[in-house]
Short mmCIF file of C-alpha atoms and ligand atoms in Angstrom, two decimals:
data_model
loop_
_atom_site.label_atom_id
_atom_site.label_comp_id
_atom_site.label_asym_id
_atom_site.label_seq_id
_atom_site.Cartn_x
_atom_site.Cartn_y
_atom_site.Cartn_z
CA MET Y 1 43.63 113.58 114.49
CA GLN Y 2 45.65 110.31 113.49
CA PRO Y 3 49.24 110.90 112.92
CA PHE Y 4 51.03 109.74 110.03
CA ASP Y 5 54.44 109.79 108.08
CA SER Y 6 54.22 109.88 104.09
CA SER Y 7 56.36 109.54 101.15
CA HIS Y 8 56.21 109.57 97.83
CA ARG Y 9 58.63 107.01 96.26
CA THR Y 10 57.44 106.42 93.08
CA ARG Y 11 57.43 108.41 90.33
CA LEU Y 12 54.10 107.66 88.62
CA ILE Y 13 53.48 108.04 84.72
CA PHE Y 14 50.01 107.67 83.47
CA GLY Y 15 48.57 107.84 79.91
CA GLU Y 16 47.71 105.58 76.96
CA GLY Y 17 50.62 104.13 75.28
CA LYS Y 18 53.26 105.37 77.31
CA LEU Y 19 54.94 101.56 77.41
CA GLU Y 20 56.64 103.34 74.56
CA LEU Y 21 58.42 105.10 77.01
CA LEU Y 22 60.02 102.50 78.80
CA GLY Y 23 63.52 102.39 77.00
CA GLN Y 24 63.71 105.89 77.48
CA LEU Y 25 62.73 105.74 80.83
CA ALA Y 26 65.51 102.89 81.66
CA ARG Y 27 68.21 104.78 79.85
CA SER Y 28 67.13 107.79 82.50
CA LEU Y 29 67.91 105.11 85.91
CA ARG Y 30 71.67 104.58 83.81
CA ALA Y 31 70.49 100.84 83.15
CA GLN Y 32 72.47 98.76 81.29
CA SER Y 33 71.03 95.41 81.89
CA ALA Y 34 67.35 95.03 82.63
CA LEU Y 35 65.48 91.84 83.88
CA ILE Y 36 61.96 92.16 83.03
CA VAL Y 37 59.72 89.81 85.53
CA SER Y 38 56.72 88.69 83.89
CA ASP Y 39 54.15 85.91 83.88
CA GLN Y 40 53.44 83.96 81.22
CA GLY Y 41 50.04 85.25 80.49
CA ILE Y 42 51.63 88.33 79.54
CA LEU Y 43 54.02 86.80 77.15
CA GLU Y 44 50.86 85.44 75.27
CA ALA Y 45 49.34 88.81 75.09
CA GLY Y 46 52.29 90.64 73.55
CA HIS Y 47 53.03 93.15 76.17
CA HIS Y 48 56.36 91.47 76.93
CA ASP Y 49 57.55 92.02 73.63
CA ARG Y 50 56.59 95.20 73.25
CA ALA Y 51 58.74 95.88 76.45
CA GLU Y 52 61.74 94.07 75.01
CA LYS Y 53 61.77 95.70 71.78
CA SER Y 54 61.22 99.59 73.66
CA LEU Y 55 64.44 98.56 75.94
CA THR Y 56 66.55 96.84 73.28
CA GLU Y 57 65.82 100.10 70.67
CA ALA Y 58 67.44 101.93 73.62
CA GLY Y 59 70.32 99.80 73.54
CA ILE Y 60 69.83 97.80 76.77
CA GLN Y 61 70.35 94.41 77.26
CA VAL Y 62 67.35 92.35 78.13
CA SER Y 63 66.90 88.93 80.18
CA CYS Y 64 63.56 88.02 81.15
CA PHE Y 65 62.04 85.74 83.99
CA HIS Y 66 58.74 83.75 83.39
CA ASP Y 67 59.03 80.85 86.16
CA PHE Y 68 56.70 81.66 88.56
CA GLY Y 69 52.92 81.76 89.04
CA GLU Y 70 49.72 83.60 90.47
CA ASN Y 71 50.67 83.23 94.43
CA PRO Y 72 55.10 83.52 94.19
CA THR Y 73 56.45 81.10 96.42
CA SER Y 74 59.91 81.60 97.99
CA SER Y 75 61.55 78.59 95.90
CA MET Y 76 60.32 80.66 92.67
CA ILE Y 77 62.01 83.83 94.51
CA GLU Y 78 65.50 81.78 94.54
CA ALA Y 79 64.87 80.69 90.82
CA GLY Y 80 64.72 84.21 89.97
CA VAL Y 81 67.60 85.30 92.25
CA ARG Y 82 69.97 82.16 90.58
CA HIS Y 83 68.53 83.80 86.83
CA ALA Y 84 69.47 87.01 88.18
CA ALA Y 85 72.98 86.15 89.24
CA GLN Y 86 73.59 84.99 85.56
CA VAL Y 87 72.70 87.69 83.79
CA LYS Y 88 73.38 90.37 86.29
CA PRO Y 89 70.92 93.21 85.55
CA ASP Y 90 71.16 96.73 87.06
CA LEU Y 91 67.39 97.33 86.18
CA LEU Y 92 64.52 95.16 87.35
CA ILE Y 93 61.19 95.13 85.15
CA GLY Y 94 57.95 94.34 86.92
CA LEU Y 95 55.48 93.52 84.31
CA GLY Y 96 52.10 92.13 84.55
CA GLY Y 97 49.71 91.71 87.66
CA GLY Y 98 50.35 91.76 91.34
CA SER Y 99 52.27 88.01 91.37
CA SER Y 100 54.93 89.83 88.63
CA MET Y 101 55.28 92.89 90.49
CA ASP Y 102 55.47 91.06 93.95
CA CYS Y 103 57.93 88.25 92.35
CA CYS Y 104 59.96 91.61 91.13
CA LYS Y 105 60.29 93.06 94.49
CA GLY Y 106 61.23 89.78 96.15
CA ILE Y 107 64.22 89.01 93.49
CA ASN Y 108 65.05 92.44 94.44
CA PHE Y 109 65.61 91.63 98.14
CA VAL Y 110 67.17 88.79 97.81
CA TYR Y 111 69.44 89.60 94.73
CA SER Y 112 70.44 92.86 96.21
CA CYS Y 113 70.93 92.12 99.82
CA GLY Y 114 71.64 88.42 100.15
CA GLY Y 115 70.32 85.36 102.10
CA SER Y 116 66.60 84.23 101.71
CA ILE Y 117 63.18 85.60 101.22
CA HIS Y 118 62.55 84.92 104.77
CA ASP Y 119 65.05 87.10 106.13
CA TYR Y 120 63.01 90.03 104.64
CA HIS Y 121 59.43 88.94 106.18
CA GLY Y 122 58.01 92.12 108.12
CA SER Y 123 59.33 95.54 107.82
CA GLY Y 124 62.25 97.38 107.01
CA LYS Y 125 64.59 94.59 106.73
CA ALA Y 126 66.28 95.25 103.69
CA THR Y 127 69.93 95.76 104.56
CA ALA Y 128 71.98 96.99 101.39
CA PRO Y 129 70.74 99.75 98.59
CA MET Y 130 68.27 97.73 96.26
CA LEU Y 131 68.19 97.82 92.21
CA PRO Y 132 65.99 100.43 90.54
CA MET Y 133 62.70 98.78 89.38
CA ILE Y 134 60.34 99.91 87.03
CA ALA Y 135 56.54 98.53 87.88
CA ILE Y 136 54.13 98.31 84.91
CA PRO Y 137 50.80 96.80 85.81
CA THR Y 138 48.76 95.05 83.07
CA THR Y 139 45.75 94.60 85.82
CA ALA Y 140 43.71 96.87 88.06
CA GLY Y 141 43.64 95.42 90.94
CA THR Y 142 46.49 94.89 93.86
CA GLY Y 143 48.47 98.30 93.68
CA SER Y 144 51.21 96.84 94.09
CA GLU Y 145 52.79 99.43 91.93
CA ALA Y 146 52.36 101.92 94.39
CA GLN Y 147 53.46 99.54 97.72
CA SER Y 148 56.65 98.70 99.39
CA TYR Y 149 55.73 95.39 100.24
CA ALA Y 150 55.66 91.85 98.35
CA LEU Y 151 53.35 88.98 99.16
CA ILE Y 152 55.38 85.76 99.01
CA SER Y 153 54.36 82.49 99.79
CA ASP Y 154 56.41 79.93 101.90
CA ALA Y 155 57.08 77.00 99.40
CA LYS Y 156 56.68 74.74 102.19
CA THR Y 157 53.78 75.72 104.47
CA HIS Y 158 52.35 78.43 101.92
CA THR Y 159 52.02 80.84 104.93
CA LYS Y 160 52.05 84.20 103.15
CA MET Y 161 54.76 86.54 104.19
CA ALA Y 162 54.56 90.27 103.49
CA CYS Y 163 57.96 91.32 102.87
CA GLY Y 164 58.26 95.19 103.05
CA ASP Y 165 61.10 98.05 103.32
CA PRO Y 166 60.91 101.71 101.41
CA ARG Y 167 63.87 100.73 99.39
CA ALA Y 168 61.40 97.87 97.73
CA ALA Y 169 59.13 100.21 96.29
CA ALA Y 170 59.00 101.08 92.49
CA THR Y 171 61.33 103.68 91.45
CA ILE Y 172 59.11 104.60 88.52
CA ALA Y 173 55.43 103.10 88.20
CA LEU Y 174 54.46 103.09 84.49
CA LEU Y 175 50.69 103.02 84.24
CA ASP Y 176 49.48 102.42 80.58
CA PRO Y 177 45.67 101.82 80.51
CA LEU Y 178 46.23 100.31 77.26
CA LEU Y 179 47.89 97.22 78.63
CA THR Y 180 44.81 96.77 80.45
CA LEU Y 181 42.84 96.27 77.39
CA THR Y 182 43.79 92.11 77.30
CA GLN Y 183 42.27 91.20 80.45
CA PRO Y 184 39.64 88.40 80.51
CA PHE Y 185 36.24 89.73 81.80
CA SER Y 186 36.97 87.31 84.78
CA VAL Y 187 40.35 88.88 85.83
CA THR Y 188 39.13 92.24 85.15
CA VAL Y 189 36.51 91.67 87.65
CA LEU Y 190 37.95 89.99 90.19
CA THR Y 191 40.83 92.48 90.26
CA GLY Y 192 38.21 95.44 90.56
CA ILE Y 193 36.47 94.00 93.55
CA ASP Y 194 39.59 93.67 95.29
CA ALA Y 195 40.65 97.35 94.38
CA ILE Y 196 37.09 98.40 95.73
CA SER Y 197 37.33 96.51 98.86
CA HIS Y 198 40.95 97.87 99.30
CA ALA Y 199 39.41 101.67 99.14
CA VAL Y 200 36.50 100.20 101.70
CA GLU Y 201 38.82 98.80 103.94
CA THR Y 202 40.97 101.37 104.10
CA ARG Y 203 38.62 104.13 104.20
CA VAL Y 204 37.76 102.72 107.84
CA SER Y 205 40.81 101.28 109.14
CA THR Y 206 42.37 102.37 112.90
CA ARG Y 207 45.48 103.34 110.96
CA SER Y 208 43.39 105.38 108.41
CA ASN Y 209 44.51 109.31 108.58
CA ALA Y 210 44.37 112.32 106.31
CA MET Y 211 46.51 111.42 103.39
CA SER Y 212 44.97 107.89 103.32
CA VAL Y 213 41.73 108.82 103.44
CA THR Y 214 42.07 111.37 100.35
CA TYR Y 215 43.58 108.38 98.40
CA SER Y 216 40.47 105.87 99.39
CA GLN Y 217 38.16 108.17 98.70
CA ARG Y 218 39.20 109.15 95.51
CA ALA Y 219 39.70 105.62 94.64
CA PHE Y 220 36.38 104.54 95.45
CA GLY Y 221 34.66 107.08 93.37
CA MET Y 222 36.84 106.28 90.31
CA LEU Y 223 36.80 102.72 90.65
CA GLY Y 224 32.65 102.19 91.32
CA LYS Y 225 32.18 104.51 87.97
CA GLY Y 226 35.04 102.89 86.21
CA PHE Y 227 33.60 99.23 87.37
CA ASP Y 228 29.87 100.46 85.92
CA ARG Y 229 31.57 101.33 82.71
CA VAL Y 230 33.49 98.82 82.03
CA ILE Y 231 31.12 95.64 82.82
CA LYS Y 232 29.10 96.89 79.81
CA GLU Y 233 31.95 98.02 77.59
CA PRO Y 234 35.32 96.12 78.18
CA SER Y 235 36.88 98.16 75.55
CA ASP Y 236 36.17 101.95 77.27
CA ILE Y 237 39.68 102.79 77.95
CA GLU Y 238 38.47 105.83 79.42
CA ALA Y 239 36.93 103.35 81.91
CA ARG Y 240 39.93 101.41 82.19
CA SER Y 241 41.82 104.35 82.70
CA MET Y 242 39.77 104.97 85.49
CA LEU Y 243 40.20 101.70 87.09
CA GLN Y 244 44.03 101.93 86.85
CA LEU Y 245 44.25 104.93 88.47
CA GLY Y 246 41.80 103.79 90.94
CA ALA Y 247 43.39 101.06 91.98
CA TYR Y 248 46.68 102.85 91.80
CA PHE Y 249 44.96 105.07 94.35
CA ALA Y 250 43.69 102.44 96.47
CA GLY Y 251 47.18 100.84 96.96
CA LEU Y 252 48.80 104.26 98.05
CA ALA Y 253 45.68 103.90 100.56
CA ILE Y 254 47.16 100.67 101.85
CA GLU Y 255 50.54 101.74 102.10
CA ASN Y 256 49.40 104.91 104.13
CA SER Y 257 46.72 102.99 106.27
CA MET Y 258 46.14 99.30 106.43
CA LEU Y 259 43.29 97.04 105.48
CA GLY Y 260 40.85 95.20 107.77
CA ALA Y 261 38.09 92.48 108.54
CA ALA Y 262 37.03 91.54 104.90
CA HIS Y 263 40.87 90.80 103.87
CA ALA Y 264 41.21 88.92 107.25
CA THR Y 265 38.39 86.69 106.75
CA ALA Y 266 39.55 86.34 103.14
CA ASN Y 267 42.42 85.17 103.32
CA PRO Y 268 41.58 81.74 104.98
CA LEU Y 269 39.25 80.69 102.38
CA THR Y 270 41.74 81.30 99.87
CA ALA Y 271 44.43 79.31 101.89
CA ARG Y 272 41.89 76.80 102.68
CA TYR Y 273 40.05 76.39 99.75
CA GLY Y 274 42.11 78.32 97.17
CA ILE Y 275 39.35 80.75 96.51
CA THR Y 276 40.56 83.55 94.27
CA HIS Y 277 41.62 86.48 96.25
CA GLY Y 278 39.03 89.10 94.87
CA GLN Y 279 36.03 86.61 95.18
CA ALA Y 280 37.13 86.08 98.49
CA VAL Y 281 37.30 89.40 99.49
CA GLY Y 282 34.37 90.13 97.60
CA VAL Y 283 32.13 88.06 99.29
CA MET Y 284 33.13 88.67 102.92
CA LEU Y 285 33.27 92.34 102.45
CA PRO Y 286 29.31 93.25 102.15
CA ASN Y 287 28.77 91.44 105.86
CA VAL Y 288 31.74 93.19 107.02
CA VAL Y 289 30.26 96.83 106.10
CA ARG Y 290 27.09 95.77 107.70
CA MET Y 291 29.40 94.81 110.94
CA ASN Y 292 31.68 97.90 110.85
CA ALA Y 293 28.79 100.15 110.02
CA ALA Y 294 28.01 100.75 113.49
CA ASN Y 295 30.86 102.60 114.23
CA CYS Y 296 31.63 104.02 110.57
CA SER Y 297 28.55 105.54 109.43
CA GLU Y 298 29.92 108.97 108.72
CA ALA Y 299 33.36 107.67 106.92
CA TYR Y 300 31.11 105.24 104.66
CA THR Y 301 28.84 108.27 103.89
CA GLN Y 302 31.35 110.11 102.90
CA LEU Y 303 32.94 107.09 100.83
CA VAL Y 304 29.87 106.11 99.58
CA ARG Y 305 29.03 110.04 98.30
CA GLU Y 306 32.12 109.68 95.72
CA TYR Y 307 29.96 107.32 93.74
CA ALA Y 308 26.53 108.50 94.60
CA PRO Y 309 26.64 111.98 95.76
CA GLU Y 310 22.90 112.37 96.80
CA THR Y 311 22.98 109.31 99.37
CA PRO Y 312 21.68 110.70 102.67
CA VAL Y 313 23.54 109.65 105.81
CA GLU Y 314 21.14 107.21 107.51
CA SER Y 315 20.73 104.80 104.20
CA ALA Y 316 24.59 105.16 103.06
CA ALA Y 317 26.05 102.24 104.89
CA GLN Y 318 23.26 100.19 103.05
CA THR Y 319 23.67 101.75 99.98
CA LEU Y 320 27.14 100.61 100.18
CA VAL Y 321 26.30 96.92 101.19
CA SER Y 322 23.73 97.16 97.83
CA THR Y 323 26.08 98.41 95.30
CA ILE Y 324 28.98 96.24 96.39
CA THR Y 325 26.45 93.33 95.96
CA LYS Y 326 25.39 94.70 93.06
CA TRP Y 327 28.99 94.62 91.43
CA LEU Y 328 29.31 91.16 92.86
CA GLU Y 329 26.02 90.20 90.81
CA GLN Y 330 27.17 91.97 87.77
CA ALA Y 331 30.32 90.36 87.69
CA LYS Y 332 28.77 87.21 88.08
CA LEU Y 333 30.66 86.22 91.31
CA ALA Y 334 29.29 84.33 94.13
CA THR Y 335 27.49 86.24 97.02
CA SER Y 336 27.69 83.35 99.46
CA LEU Y 337 30.09 81.14 101.07
CA SER Y 338 27.72 77.71 99.67
CA ASP Y 339 28.24 79.18 96.30
CA LEU Y 340 31.51 78.48 96.91
CA ALA Y 341 31.12 75.00 98.06
CA ILE Y 342 32.40 76.11 101.49
CA PRO Y 343 31.34 73.61 104.20
CA ALA Y 344 29.07 74.67 106.69
CA ASP Y 345 31.42 72.48 109.53
CA SER Y 346 34.40 74.50 108.39
CA LEU Y 347 33.59 78.30 110.06
CA ASP Y 348 35.27 77.63 113.53
CA LEU Y 349 38.41 76.30 111.56
CA LEU Y 350 38.04 79.67 109.46
CA THR Y 351 37.57 82.06 112.06
CA SER Y 352 40.51 80.68 114.31
CA ASP Y 353 42.65 81.41 110.80
CA ALA Y 354 41.08 84.64 110.33
CA LEU Y 355 41.81 85.82 114.09
CA GLU Y 356 45.48 85.17 113.14
CA GLN Y 357 45.69 87.69 110.53
CA TRP Y 358 47.41 90.40 111.12
CA THR Y 359 45.69 92.82 108.92
CA GLY Y 360 42.68 92.19 111.19
CA ASN Y 361 43.87 94.01 114.02
CA PHE Y 362 43.23 97.13 112.03
CA ASN Y 363 39.61 96.70 111.62
CA PRO Y 364 37.24 99.72 113.06
CA ILE Y 365 35.61 96.92 115.33
CA THR Y 366 37.58 94.70 117.00
CA LEU Y 367 37.68 91.18 116.02
CA SER Y 368 36.53 88.50 118.15
CA GLN Y 369 35.63 84.80 118.01
CA ALA Y 370 32.21 85.90 118.41
CA ASN Y 371 31.90 88.35 115.61
CA VAL Y 372 34.04 86.50 113.14
CA LYS Y 373 32.56 83.74 113.37
CA ALA Y 374 29.10 85.31 112.92
CA LEU Y 375 30.79 87.04 109.81
CA TYR Y 376 31.00 83.78 107.92
CA GLU Y 377 27.71 82.31 109.75
CA SER Y 378 25.88 85.37 108.16
CA THR Y 379 27.84 84.90 104.31
CA LEU Y 380 27.32 81.30 104.49
CA ASN Y 381 23.90 81.28 102.60
CA ASN Y 382 24.04 85.27 101.99
CA GLU Y 383 21.38 86.06 104.79
CA GLY Y 384 22.02 89.29 104.47
CA GLY Y 385 19.97 91.56 106.84
CA THR Y 386 19.84 95.06 108.23
CA VAL Y 387 22.79 97.02 108.56
CA SER Y 388 23.72 98.13 112.16
CA GLY Y 389 24.09 101.84 113.17
FE1 FE2 E 1 43.33 92.57 98.67
#
């Protein structure tokens, strides 16, 4: 059995309307001055004002940082640290999608420990205690609220740096499914597919273990059933709750395991062609499952049965592939690279980029030039094909 070392660093609070507890929670952390890190979209949705009101009513001074984009960069972190140096917060609040929470963690690293965000690229590089952080996700996708890592891009090279330390994990994750109701359809489905891919990839990662498998399994069932319902009825709060908790559990699965080939092959599509993360992972995932099925038929069977309990072993991997493809089609997302205008002559370049992705090292089938190129080739025109194993 695979050994593990798992620690619950984050207090998890879940429930409709729980955002109102924010001021009270901040006081419980003895905060006097809070810095809210949230993107512009959150301002427009009104979530920021409600968070600020709850904090102000609790007697806490509030300042805000909004100057960052979808993939926070090292220069955005520097701007946030300059802002923090002026207002001297004793609590950070990441309010929004993965970008807001990652930006908040990045600011925390540099503000608390000095230097630049590059100093924290890797694992366990924090040099001092960090400020307490409350993570409040408004999407159901990355699971950043469950993790001790932040993804920050180098402002010049656009290389993504995973910066992680147990001290960077949120002190409290506040999950209020009402906050996810304001997402546009496209954000709901893109983040939902990303979360589903986290459940699928962590389930079969070479680092998977008894803890991560528990989270992957439960996440997949909740995400799958929630996704089916939210596509039909976006205001279905029970479905939104399933997606939000499912994304959290999938985030915990990543924290306790690793991802795999779908993320390794998706990242170059984002870096080279600007394909949104959820779309890039989603387009690659069915063929990654087809490939991995040779080694993972039992794990895939257990996983898919969380969603469709009667699925026979012999057809489980195929059911998983067709279910993911069904979700992509219902979400109106592309199911082939040609749909995304990826040129056929770029596959060699994408292959060499994918083989440099750290996350690919944990795929259950060892990645090679030949099998990664084959993954891209079979996804180019969505040829599909049979499932091995
Ligand atoms: Fe992802």
